[in-house]
Short mmCIF file of C-alpha atoms and ligand atoms in Angstrom, two decimals:
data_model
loop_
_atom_site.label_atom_id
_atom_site.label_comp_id
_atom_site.label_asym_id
_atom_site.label_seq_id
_atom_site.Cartn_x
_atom_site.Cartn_y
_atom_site.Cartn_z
CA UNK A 86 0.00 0.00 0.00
CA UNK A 87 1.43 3.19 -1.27
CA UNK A 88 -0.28 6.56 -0.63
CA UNK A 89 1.56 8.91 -3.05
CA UNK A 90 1.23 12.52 -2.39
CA UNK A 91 -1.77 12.99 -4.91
CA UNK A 92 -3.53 10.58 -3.13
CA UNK A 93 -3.25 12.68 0.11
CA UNK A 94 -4.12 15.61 -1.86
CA UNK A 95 -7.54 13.59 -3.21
CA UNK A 96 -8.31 12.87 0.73
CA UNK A 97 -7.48 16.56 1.85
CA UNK A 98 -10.08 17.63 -0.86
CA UNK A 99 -12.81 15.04 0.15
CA UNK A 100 -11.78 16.05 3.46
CA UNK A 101 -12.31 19.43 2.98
CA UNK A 102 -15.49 18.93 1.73
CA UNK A 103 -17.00 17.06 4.24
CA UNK A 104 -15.88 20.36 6.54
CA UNK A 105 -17.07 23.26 4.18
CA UNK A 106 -19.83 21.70 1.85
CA UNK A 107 -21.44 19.29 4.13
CA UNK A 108 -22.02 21.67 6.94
CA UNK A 109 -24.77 24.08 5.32
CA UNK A 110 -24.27 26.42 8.63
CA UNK A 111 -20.28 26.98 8.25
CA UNK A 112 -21.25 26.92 4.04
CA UNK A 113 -23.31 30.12 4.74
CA UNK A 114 -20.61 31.54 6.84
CA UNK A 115 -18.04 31.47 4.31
CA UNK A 116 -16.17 34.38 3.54
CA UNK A 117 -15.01 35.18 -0.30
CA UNK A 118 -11.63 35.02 0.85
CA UNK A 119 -12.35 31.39 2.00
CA UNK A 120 -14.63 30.43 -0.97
CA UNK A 121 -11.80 31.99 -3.40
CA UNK A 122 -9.16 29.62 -1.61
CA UNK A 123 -11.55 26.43 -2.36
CA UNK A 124 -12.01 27.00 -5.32
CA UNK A 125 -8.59 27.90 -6.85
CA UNK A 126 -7.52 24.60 -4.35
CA UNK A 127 -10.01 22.55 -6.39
CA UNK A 128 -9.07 24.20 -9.82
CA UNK A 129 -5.60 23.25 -8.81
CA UNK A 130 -6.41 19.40 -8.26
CA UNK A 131 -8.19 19.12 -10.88
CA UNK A 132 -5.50 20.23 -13.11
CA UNK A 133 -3.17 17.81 -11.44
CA UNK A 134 -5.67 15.11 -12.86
CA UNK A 135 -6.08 12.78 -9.66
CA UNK A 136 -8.49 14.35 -7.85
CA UNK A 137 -12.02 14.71 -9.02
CA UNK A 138 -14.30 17.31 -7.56
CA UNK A 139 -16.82 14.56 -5.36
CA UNK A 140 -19.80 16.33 -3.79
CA UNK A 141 -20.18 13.64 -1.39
CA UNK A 142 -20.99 12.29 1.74
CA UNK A 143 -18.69 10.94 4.63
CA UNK A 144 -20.14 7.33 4.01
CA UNK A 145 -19.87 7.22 0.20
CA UNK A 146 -16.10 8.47 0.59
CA UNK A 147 -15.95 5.80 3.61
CA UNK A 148 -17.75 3.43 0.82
CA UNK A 149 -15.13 4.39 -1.60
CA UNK A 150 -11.99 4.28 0.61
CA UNK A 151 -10.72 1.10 -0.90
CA UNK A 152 -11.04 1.78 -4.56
CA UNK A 153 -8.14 0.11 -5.86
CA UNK A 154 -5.25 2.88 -7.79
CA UNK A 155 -4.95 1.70 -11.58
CA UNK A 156 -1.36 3.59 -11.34
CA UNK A 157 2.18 2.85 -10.51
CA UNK A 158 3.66 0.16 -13.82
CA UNK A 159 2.82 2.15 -16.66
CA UNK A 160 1.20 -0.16 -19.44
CA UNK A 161 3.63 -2.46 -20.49
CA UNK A 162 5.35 -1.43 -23.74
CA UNK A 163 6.78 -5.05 -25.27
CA UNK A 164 3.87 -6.52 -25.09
CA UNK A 165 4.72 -8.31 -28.24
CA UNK A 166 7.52 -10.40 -27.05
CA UNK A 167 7.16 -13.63 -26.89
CA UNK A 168 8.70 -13.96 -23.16
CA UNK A 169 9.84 -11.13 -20.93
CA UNK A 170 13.06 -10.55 -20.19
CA UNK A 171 14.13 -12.92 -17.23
CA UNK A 172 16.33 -15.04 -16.07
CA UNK A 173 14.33 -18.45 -16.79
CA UNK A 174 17.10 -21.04 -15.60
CA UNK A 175 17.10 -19.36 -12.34
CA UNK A 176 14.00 -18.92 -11.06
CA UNK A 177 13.09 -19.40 -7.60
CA UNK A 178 9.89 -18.90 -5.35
CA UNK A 179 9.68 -14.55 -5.38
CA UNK A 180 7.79 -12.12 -6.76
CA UNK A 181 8.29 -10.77 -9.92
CA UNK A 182 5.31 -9.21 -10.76
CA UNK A 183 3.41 -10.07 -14.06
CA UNK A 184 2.25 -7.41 -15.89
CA UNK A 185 -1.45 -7.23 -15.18
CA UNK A 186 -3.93 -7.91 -12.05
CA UNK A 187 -7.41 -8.18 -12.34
CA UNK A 188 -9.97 -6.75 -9.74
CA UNK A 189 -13.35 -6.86 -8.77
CA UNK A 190 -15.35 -5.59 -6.05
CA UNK A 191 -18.43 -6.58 -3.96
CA UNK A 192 -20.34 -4.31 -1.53
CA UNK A 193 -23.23 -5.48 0.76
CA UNK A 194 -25.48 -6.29 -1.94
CA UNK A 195 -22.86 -9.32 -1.99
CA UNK A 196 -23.41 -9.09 -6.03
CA UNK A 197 -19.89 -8.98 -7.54
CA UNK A 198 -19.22 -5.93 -10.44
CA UNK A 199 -17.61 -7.31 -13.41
CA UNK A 200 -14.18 -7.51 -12.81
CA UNK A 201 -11.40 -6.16 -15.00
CA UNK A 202 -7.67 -6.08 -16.03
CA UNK A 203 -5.24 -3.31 -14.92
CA UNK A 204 -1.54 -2.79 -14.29
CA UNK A 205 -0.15 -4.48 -11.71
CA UNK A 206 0.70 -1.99 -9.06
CA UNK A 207 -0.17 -1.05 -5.10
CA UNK A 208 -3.82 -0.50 -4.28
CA UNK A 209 -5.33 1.60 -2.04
CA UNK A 210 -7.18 0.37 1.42
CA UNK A 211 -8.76 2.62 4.35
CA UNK A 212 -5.99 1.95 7.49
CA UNK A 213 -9.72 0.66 8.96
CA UNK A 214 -10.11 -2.32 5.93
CA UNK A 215 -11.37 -5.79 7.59
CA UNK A 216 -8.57 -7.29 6.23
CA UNK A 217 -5.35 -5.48 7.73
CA UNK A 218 -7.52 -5.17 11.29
CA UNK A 219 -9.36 -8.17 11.53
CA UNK A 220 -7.89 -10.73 8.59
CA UNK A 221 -10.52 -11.39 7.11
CA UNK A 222 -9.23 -13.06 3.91
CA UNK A 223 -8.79 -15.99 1.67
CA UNK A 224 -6.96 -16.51 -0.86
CA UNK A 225 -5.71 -19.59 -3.23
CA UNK A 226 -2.81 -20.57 -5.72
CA UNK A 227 -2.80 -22.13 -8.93
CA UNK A 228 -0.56 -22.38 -11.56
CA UNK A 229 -0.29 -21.85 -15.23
CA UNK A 230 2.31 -23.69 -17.60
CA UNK A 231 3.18 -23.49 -21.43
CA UNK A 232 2.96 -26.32 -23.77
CA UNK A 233 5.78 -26.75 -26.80
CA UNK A 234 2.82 -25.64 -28.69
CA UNK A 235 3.00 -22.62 -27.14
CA UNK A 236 -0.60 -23.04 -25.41
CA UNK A 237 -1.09 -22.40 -22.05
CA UNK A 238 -2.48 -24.85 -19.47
CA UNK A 239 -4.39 -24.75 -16.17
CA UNK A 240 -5.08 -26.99 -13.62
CA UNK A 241 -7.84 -27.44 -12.01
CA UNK A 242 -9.02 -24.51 -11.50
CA UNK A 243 -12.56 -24.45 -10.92
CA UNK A 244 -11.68 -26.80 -7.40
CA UNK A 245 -9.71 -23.24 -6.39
CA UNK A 246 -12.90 -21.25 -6.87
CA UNK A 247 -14.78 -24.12 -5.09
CA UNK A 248 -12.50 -24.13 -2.01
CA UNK A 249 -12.08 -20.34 -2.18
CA UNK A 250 -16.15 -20.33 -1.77
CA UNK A 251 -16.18 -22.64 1.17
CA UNK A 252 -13.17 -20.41 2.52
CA UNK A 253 -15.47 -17.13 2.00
CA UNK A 254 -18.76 -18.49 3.78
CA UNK A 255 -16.22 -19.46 6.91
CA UNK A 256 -15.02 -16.14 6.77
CA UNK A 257 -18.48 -14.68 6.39
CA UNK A 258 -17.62 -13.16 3.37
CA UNK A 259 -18.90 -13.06 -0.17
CA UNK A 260 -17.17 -15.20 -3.11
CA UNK A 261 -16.71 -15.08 -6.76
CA UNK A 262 -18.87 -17.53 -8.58
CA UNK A 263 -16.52 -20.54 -10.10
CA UNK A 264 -17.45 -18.86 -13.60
CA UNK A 265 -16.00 -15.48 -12.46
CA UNK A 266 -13.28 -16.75 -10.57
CA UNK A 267 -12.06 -19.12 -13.40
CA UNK A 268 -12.43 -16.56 -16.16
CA UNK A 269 -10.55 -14.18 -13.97
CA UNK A 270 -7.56 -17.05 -13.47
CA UNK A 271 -7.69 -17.52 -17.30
CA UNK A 272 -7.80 -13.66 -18.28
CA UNK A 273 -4.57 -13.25 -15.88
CA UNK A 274 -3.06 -16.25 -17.11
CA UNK A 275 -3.97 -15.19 -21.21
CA UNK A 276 -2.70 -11.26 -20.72
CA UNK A 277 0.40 -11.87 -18.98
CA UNK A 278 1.45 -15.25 -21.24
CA UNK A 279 5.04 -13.79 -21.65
CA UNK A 280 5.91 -14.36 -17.75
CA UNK A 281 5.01 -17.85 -18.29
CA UNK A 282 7.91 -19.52 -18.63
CA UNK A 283 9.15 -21.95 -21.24
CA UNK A 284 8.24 -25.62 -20.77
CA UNK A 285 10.48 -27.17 -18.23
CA UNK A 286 11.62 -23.60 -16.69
CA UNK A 287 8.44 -23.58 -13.78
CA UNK A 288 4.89 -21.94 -14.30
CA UNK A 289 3.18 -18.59 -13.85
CA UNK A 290 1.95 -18.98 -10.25
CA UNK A 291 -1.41 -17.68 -10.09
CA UNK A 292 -2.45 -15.41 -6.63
CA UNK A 293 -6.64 -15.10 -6.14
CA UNK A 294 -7.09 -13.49 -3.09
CA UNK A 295 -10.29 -12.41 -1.68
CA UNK A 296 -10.48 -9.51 1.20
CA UNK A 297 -12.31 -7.38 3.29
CA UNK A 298 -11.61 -4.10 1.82
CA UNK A 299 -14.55 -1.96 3.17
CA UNK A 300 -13.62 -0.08 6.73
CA UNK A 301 -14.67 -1.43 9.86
CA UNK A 302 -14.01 -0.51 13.47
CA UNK A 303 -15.80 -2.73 15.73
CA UNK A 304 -15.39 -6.75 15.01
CA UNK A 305 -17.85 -6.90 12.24
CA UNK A 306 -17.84 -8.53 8.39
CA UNK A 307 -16.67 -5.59 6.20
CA UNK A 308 -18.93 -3.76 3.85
CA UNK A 309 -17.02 -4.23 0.87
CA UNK A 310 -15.20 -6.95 -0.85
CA UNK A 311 -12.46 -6.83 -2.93
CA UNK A 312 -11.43 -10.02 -5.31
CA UNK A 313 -7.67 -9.54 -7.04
CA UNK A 314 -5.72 -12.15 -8.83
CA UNK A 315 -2.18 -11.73 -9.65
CA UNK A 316 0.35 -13.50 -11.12
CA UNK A 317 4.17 -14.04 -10.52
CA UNK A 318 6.59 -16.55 -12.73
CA UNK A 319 8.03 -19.07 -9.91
CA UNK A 320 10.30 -22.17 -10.01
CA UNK A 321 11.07 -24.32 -7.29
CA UNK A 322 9.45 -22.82 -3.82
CA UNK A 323 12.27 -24.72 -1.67
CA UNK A 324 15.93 -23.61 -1.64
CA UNK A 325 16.30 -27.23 -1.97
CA UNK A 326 15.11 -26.86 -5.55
CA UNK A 327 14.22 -30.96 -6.10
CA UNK A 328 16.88 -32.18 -3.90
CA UNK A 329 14.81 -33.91 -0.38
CA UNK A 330 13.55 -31.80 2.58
CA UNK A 331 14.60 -31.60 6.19
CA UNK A 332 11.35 -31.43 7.99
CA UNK A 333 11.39 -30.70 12.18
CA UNK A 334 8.25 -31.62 14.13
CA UNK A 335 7.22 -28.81 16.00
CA UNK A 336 6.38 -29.59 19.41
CA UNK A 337 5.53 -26.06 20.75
CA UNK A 338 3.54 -24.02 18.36
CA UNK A 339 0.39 -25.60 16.71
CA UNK A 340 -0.92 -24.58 13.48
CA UNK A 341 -4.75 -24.89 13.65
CA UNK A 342 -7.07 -26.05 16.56
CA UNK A 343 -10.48 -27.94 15.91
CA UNK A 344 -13.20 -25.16 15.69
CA UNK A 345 -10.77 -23.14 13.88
CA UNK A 346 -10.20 -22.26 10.18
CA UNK A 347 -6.99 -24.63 9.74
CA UNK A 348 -9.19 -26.34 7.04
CA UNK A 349 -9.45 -23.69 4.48
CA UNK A 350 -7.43 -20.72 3.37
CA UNK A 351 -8.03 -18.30 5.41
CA UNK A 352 -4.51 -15.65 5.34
CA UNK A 353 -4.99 -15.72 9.44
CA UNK A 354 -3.33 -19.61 8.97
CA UNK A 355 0.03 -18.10 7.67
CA UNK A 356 1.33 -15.28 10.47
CA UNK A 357 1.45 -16.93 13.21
CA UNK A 358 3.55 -20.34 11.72
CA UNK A 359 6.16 -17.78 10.90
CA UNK A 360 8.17 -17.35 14.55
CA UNK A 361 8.27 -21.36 14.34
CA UNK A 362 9.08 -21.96 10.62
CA UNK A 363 11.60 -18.94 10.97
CA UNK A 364 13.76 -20.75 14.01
CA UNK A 365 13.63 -24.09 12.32
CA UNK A 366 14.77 -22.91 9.13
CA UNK A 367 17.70 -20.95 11.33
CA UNK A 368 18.52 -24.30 12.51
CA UNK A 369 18.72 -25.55 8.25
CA UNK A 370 15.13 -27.12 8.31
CA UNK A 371 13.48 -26.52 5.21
CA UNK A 372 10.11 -26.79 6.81
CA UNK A 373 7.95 -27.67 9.91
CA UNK A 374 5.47 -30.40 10.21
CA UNK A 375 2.64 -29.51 12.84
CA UNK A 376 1.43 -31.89 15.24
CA UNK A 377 -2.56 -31.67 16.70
CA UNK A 378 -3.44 -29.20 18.50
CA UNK A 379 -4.86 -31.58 21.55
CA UNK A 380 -2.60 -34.73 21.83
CA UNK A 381 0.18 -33.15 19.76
CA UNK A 382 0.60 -36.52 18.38
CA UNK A 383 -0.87 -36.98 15.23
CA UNK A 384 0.28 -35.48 12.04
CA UNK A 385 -1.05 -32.83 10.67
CA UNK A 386 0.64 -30.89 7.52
CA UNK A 387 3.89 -28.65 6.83
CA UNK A 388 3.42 -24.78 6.57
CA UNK A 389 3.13 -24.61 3.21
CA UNK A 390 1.93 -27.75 2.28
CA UNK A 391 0.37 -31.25 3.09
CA UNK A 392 2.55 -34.44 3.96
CA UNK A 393 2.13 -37.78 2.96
CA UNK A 394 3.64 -41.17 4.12
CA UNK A 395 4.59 -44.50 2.66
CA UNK A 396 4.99 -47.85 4.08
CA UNK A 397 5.14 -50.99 1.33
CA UNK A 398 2.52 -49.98 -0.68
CA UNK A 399 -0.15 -47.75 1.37
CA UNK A 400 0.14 -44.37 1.20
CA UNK A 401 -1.65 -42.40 4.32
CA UNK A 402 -2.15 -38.78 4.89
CA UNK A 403 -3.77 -36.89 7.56
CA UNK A 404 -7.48 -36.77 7.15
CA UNK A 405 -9.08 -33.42 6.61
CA UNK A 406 -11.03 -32.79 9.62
CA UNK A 407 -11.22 -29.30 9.59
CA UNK A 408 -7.84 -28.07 10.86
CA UNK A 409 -5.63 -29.18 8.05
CA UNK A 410 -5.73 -27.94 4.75
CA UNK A 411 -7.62 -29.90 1.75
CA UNK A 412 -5.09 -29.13 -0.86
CA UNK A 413 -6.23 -30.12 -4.58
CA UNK A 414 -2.91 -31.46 -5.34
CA UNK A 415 -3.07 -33.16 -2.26
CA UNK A 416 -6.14 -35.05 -3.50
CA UNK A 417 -5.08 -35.23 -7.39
CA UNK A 418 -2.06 -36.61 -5.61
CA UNK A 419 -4.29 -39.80 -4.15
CA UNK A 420 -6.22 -40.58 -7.26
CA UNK A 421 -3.04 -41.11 -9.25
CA UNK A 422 -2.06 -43.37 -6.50
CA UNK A 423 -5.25 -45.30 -6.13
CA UNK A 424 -5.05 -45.33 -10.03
CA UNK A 425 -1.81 -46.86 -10.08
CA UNK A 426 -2.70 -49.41 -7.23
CA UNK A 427 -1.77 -47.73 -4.06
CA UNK A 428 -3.92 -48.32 -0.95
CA UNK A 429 -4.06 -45.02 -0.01
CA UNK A 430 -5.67 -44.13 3.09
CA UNK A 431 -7.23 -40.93 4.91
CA UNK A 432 -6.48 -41.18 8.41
CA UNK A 433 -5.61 -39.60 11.90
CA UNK A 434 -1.31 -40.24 11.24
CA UNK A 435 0.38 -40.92 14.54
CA UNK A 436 3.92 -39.63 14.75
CA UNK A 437 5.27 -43.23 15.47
CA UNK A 438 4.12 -44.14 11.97
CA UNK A 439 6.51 -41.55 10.15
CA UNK A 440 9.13 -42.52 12.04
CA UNK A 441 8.65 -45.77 10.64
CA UNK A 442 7.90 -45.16 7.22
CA UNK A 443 10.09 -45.76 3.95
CA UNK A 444 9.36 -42.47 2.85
CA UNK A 445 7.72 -39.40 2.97
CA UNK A 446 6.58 -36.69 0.84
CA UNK A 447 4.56 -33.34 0.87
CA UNK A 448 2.60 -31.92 -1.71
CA UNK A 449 1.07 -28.58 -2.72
CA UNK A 450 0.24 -25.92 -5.47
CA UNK A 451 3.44 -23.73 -4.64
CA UNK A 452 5.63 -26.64 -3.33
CA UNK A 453 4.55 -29.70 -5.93
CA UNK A 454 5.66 -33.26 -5.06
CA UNK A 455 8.32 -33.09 -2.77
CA UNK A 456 10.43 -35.51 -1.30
CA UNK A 457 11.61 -35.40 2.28
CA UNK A 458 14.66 -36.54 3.33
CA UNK A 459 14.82 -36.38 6.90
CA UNK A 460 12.60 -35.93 9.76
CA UNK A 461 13.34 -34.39 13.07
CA UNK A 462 11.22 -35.49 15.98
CA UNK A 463 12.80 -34.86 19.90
CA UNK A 464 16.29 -35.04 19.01
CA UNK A 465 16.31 -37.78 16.59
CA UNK A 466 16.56 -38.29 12.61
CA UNK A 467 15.28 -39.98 10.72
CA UNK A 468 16.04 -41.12 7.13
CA UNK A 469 13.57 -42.15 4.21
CA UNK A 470 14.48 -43.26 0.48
CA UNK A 471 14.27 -40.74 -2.49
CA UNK A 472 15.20 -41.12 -5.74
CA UNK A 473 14.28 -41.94 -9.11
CA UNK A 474 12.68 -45.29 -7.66
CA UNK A 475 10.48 -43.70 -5.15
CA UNK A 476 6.72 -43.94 -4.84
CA UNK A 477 6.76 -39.81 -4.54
CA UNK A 478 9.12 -39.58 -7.61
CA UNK A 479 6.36 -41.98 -9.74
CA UNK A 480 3.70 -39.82 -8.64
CA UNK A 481 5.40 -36.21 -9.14
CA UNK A 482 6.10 -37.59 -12.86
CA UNK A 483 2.98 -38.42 -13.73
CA UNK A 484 1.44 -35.24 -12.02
CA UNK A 485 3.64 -32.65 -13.55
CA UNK A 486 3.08 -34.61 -17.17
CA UNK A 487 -0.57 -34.03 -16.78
CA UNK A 488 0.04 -30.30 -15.63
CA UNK A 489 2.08 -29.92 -18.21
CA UNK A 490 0.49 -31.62 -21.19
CA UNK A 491 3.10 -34.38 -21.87
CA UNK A 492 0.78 -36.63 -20.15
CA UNK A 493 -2.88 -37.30 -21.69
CA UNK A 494 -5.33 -36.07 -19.24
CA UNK A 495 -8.23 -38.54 -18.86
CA UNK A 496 -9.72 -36.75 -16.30
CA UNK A 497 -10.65 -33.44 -17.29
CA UNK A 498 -7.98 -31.41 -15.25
CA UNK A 499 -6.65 -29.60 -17.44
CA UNK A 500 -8.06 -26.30 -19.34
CA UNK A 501 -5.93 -25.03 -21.98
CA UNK A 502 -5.87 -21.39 -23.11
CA UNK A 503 -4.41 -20.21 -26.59
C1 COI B 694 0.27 -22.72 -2.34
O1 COI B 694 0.78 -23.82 -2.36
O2 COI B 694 -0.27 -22.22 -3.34
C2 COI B 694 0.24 -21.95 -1.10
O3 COI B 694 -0.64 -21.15 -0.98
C3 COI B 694 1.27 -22.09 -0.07
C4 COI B 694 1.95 -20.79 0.19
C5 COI B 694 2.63 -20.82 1.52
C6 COI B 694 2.88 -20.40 -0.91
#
């Protein structure tokens, strides 16, 4: 959030305004020096071309307060090019912005306005938004890739407007329908096609987030809604790149607690894993696994992503009981598995059981399929088998080679944009 000097100016004439146009008894008492100074102030903004004239009221400017800024990255100019210019052997997990984000706004009504394209740049919130004071939020992650053809494909996204809908109604906020959310995925992923990078480089990751951008004061839903989706070209999300992770089980902190909102993605989940994630990964973790909140002995996911564990030829993960996430690669990840004659099973995973396993693996939008190498758990580590020959390596192929086209998909996962 950037409030650039006009923008201050804009507010200092809405706020001035509210002070001498509002009031009718200080509007009669105004003197022509006064009057003179208003208007050549208002002359003057309007010339600078960022601040309208608004004869309004204090709740339409509190109604407008989080109109998003369509400034900042002018419109990009080599629009042409094929790709843009970037470094697409080293990519990593960070944001480099793709040229355009879309928005689209909701008030009470809880009727969404059609949405549209802009720059990619900073937007604009009241300090009192539900989101920055209360977090009330959502938001998902999806990914785009590009075909040798050139075409662009998308996976499932229509499960990402599904969970971002059941993430809304927990949040008590209003939600995109899957039509509007998936045309908004594929308009972001169609204007900026040259961030998306070649086949075999990584994907455009794809960022819907939903917010509470109307002002609030008192613990209350906000009275205006704000859906954006933006888009960022990402590699790997570990340092690790493909090489195994070192997971620690956390024994202190807790991710989620039954009753909560560990089960969908709500942007309140993320904070407070941070202190915990941060010391671990001081001590050359690459990411924490959470235990339950109430026995802190069953599994329940990593911060970023969900785990999965193999012993012979069942695979079990953690089931979704409301305080761990249901990631869609998560369950792509188990119908390729049951496909390919895995028993794989949905259960509470006791901590003794990933000690014993062959291997482990955790899976997610941002993260993939990725194998873990060692596990941490009071002092001890653990080992598990990676490599070509792995169950996790089997199913990360045959994922990515439907995400990415090189696999037929029977299943109706994949969308493909030209
Ligand atoms: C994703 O996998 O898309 C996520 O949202 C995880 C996030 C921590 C990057």
């Amino acid at each position: 959030m950037v409030m650039d000097e006009d923008v201050e100016k804009t507010n200092d004439v809405e706020r001035t305004h509210r002070t001498e146009v509002v009031d009718p008894t200080k509007h009669l008492h105004l003197t022509w020096l006064s009057l003179l100074k208003f208007i050549t102030r208002n002359i003057w903004s309007s010339h600078k071309g960022n601040c309208k004239l608004k004869l309004q009221s204090f709740s339409k400017y509190n109604a407008q307060a989080a109109t998003p800024l369509r400034e900042e990255r002018k419109k990009p100019t080599n629009q042409d090019d094929e790709y843009a210019d970037l470094d697409w052997d080293n990519l990593g997990f960070g944001l480099t912005p793709a040229d355009y984000m879309y928005v689209m706004k909701c008030s009470k009504d809880g009727e969404f306005t059609k949405g549209e394209l802009s720059p990619f740049g900073n937007i604009q919130l009241s300090p009192s938004a539900g989101v920055l004071n209360y977090g009330q939020g959502v938001y998902e992650g999806t990914k785009a890739y590009r075909k040798d053809n050139g075409k662009l494909l998308l996976f499932r996204p229509d499960q990402n407007a599904i969970r971002m809908q059941i993430g809304a109604e927990r949040m008590l906020m209003p939600s995109p329908s899957v039509d509007q959310f998936v045309d908004a995925v594929k308009q972001i992923a169609s204007a900026n096609k040259r961030w998306v990078p070649p086949p075999g480089k990584g994907s455009l990751y794809i960022r819907p987030l939903l917010m509470g951008s109307g002002p609030v004061l008192g613990l209350a839903p906000a009275p205006e809604y704000t859906f954006i989706v933006y888009a960022s070209p990402v590699g790997n999300y570990f340092k690790e790149g493909i090489a195994a992770l070192n997971l620690f089980v956390e024994e202190e902190y807790v991710r989620a607690a039954p009753g909560g909102a560990g089960g969908v993605k709500s942007i309140t989940n993320y904070a407070p894993v941070l202190k915990a994630l941060s010391r671990a990964k001081s001590r050359g973790f690459s990411d924490i696994l959470y235990l339950d909140a109430v026995k802190k002995k069953y599994l329940e996911e990593a911060s970023s992503c969900n785990v999965f564990v193999v012993k012979g030829r069942t695979i079990s993960t953690p089931a979704t009981n409301g305080t761990i996430l249901e990631g869609i690669t998560r369950k792509s990840v188990m119908e390729i598995a049951s496909d390919q004659g895995y028993k794989v099973v949905e259960k509470a995973v006791h901590v003794d059981e990933v000690i014993d396993a062959d291997e482990v693996f955790c899976t997610g939008t941002a993260v993939g399929v990725a194998p873990v190498g060692t596990i941490t758990y009071k002092d001890k580590r653990v080992e598990y088998e990676t490599g070509d020959e792995s169950v996790c390596q089997k199913l990360r192929s045959v994922l990515v080679g439907i995400k990415t086209g090189t696999i037929e998909d029977t299943k109706g996962w994949v969308s493909c944009i030209n």
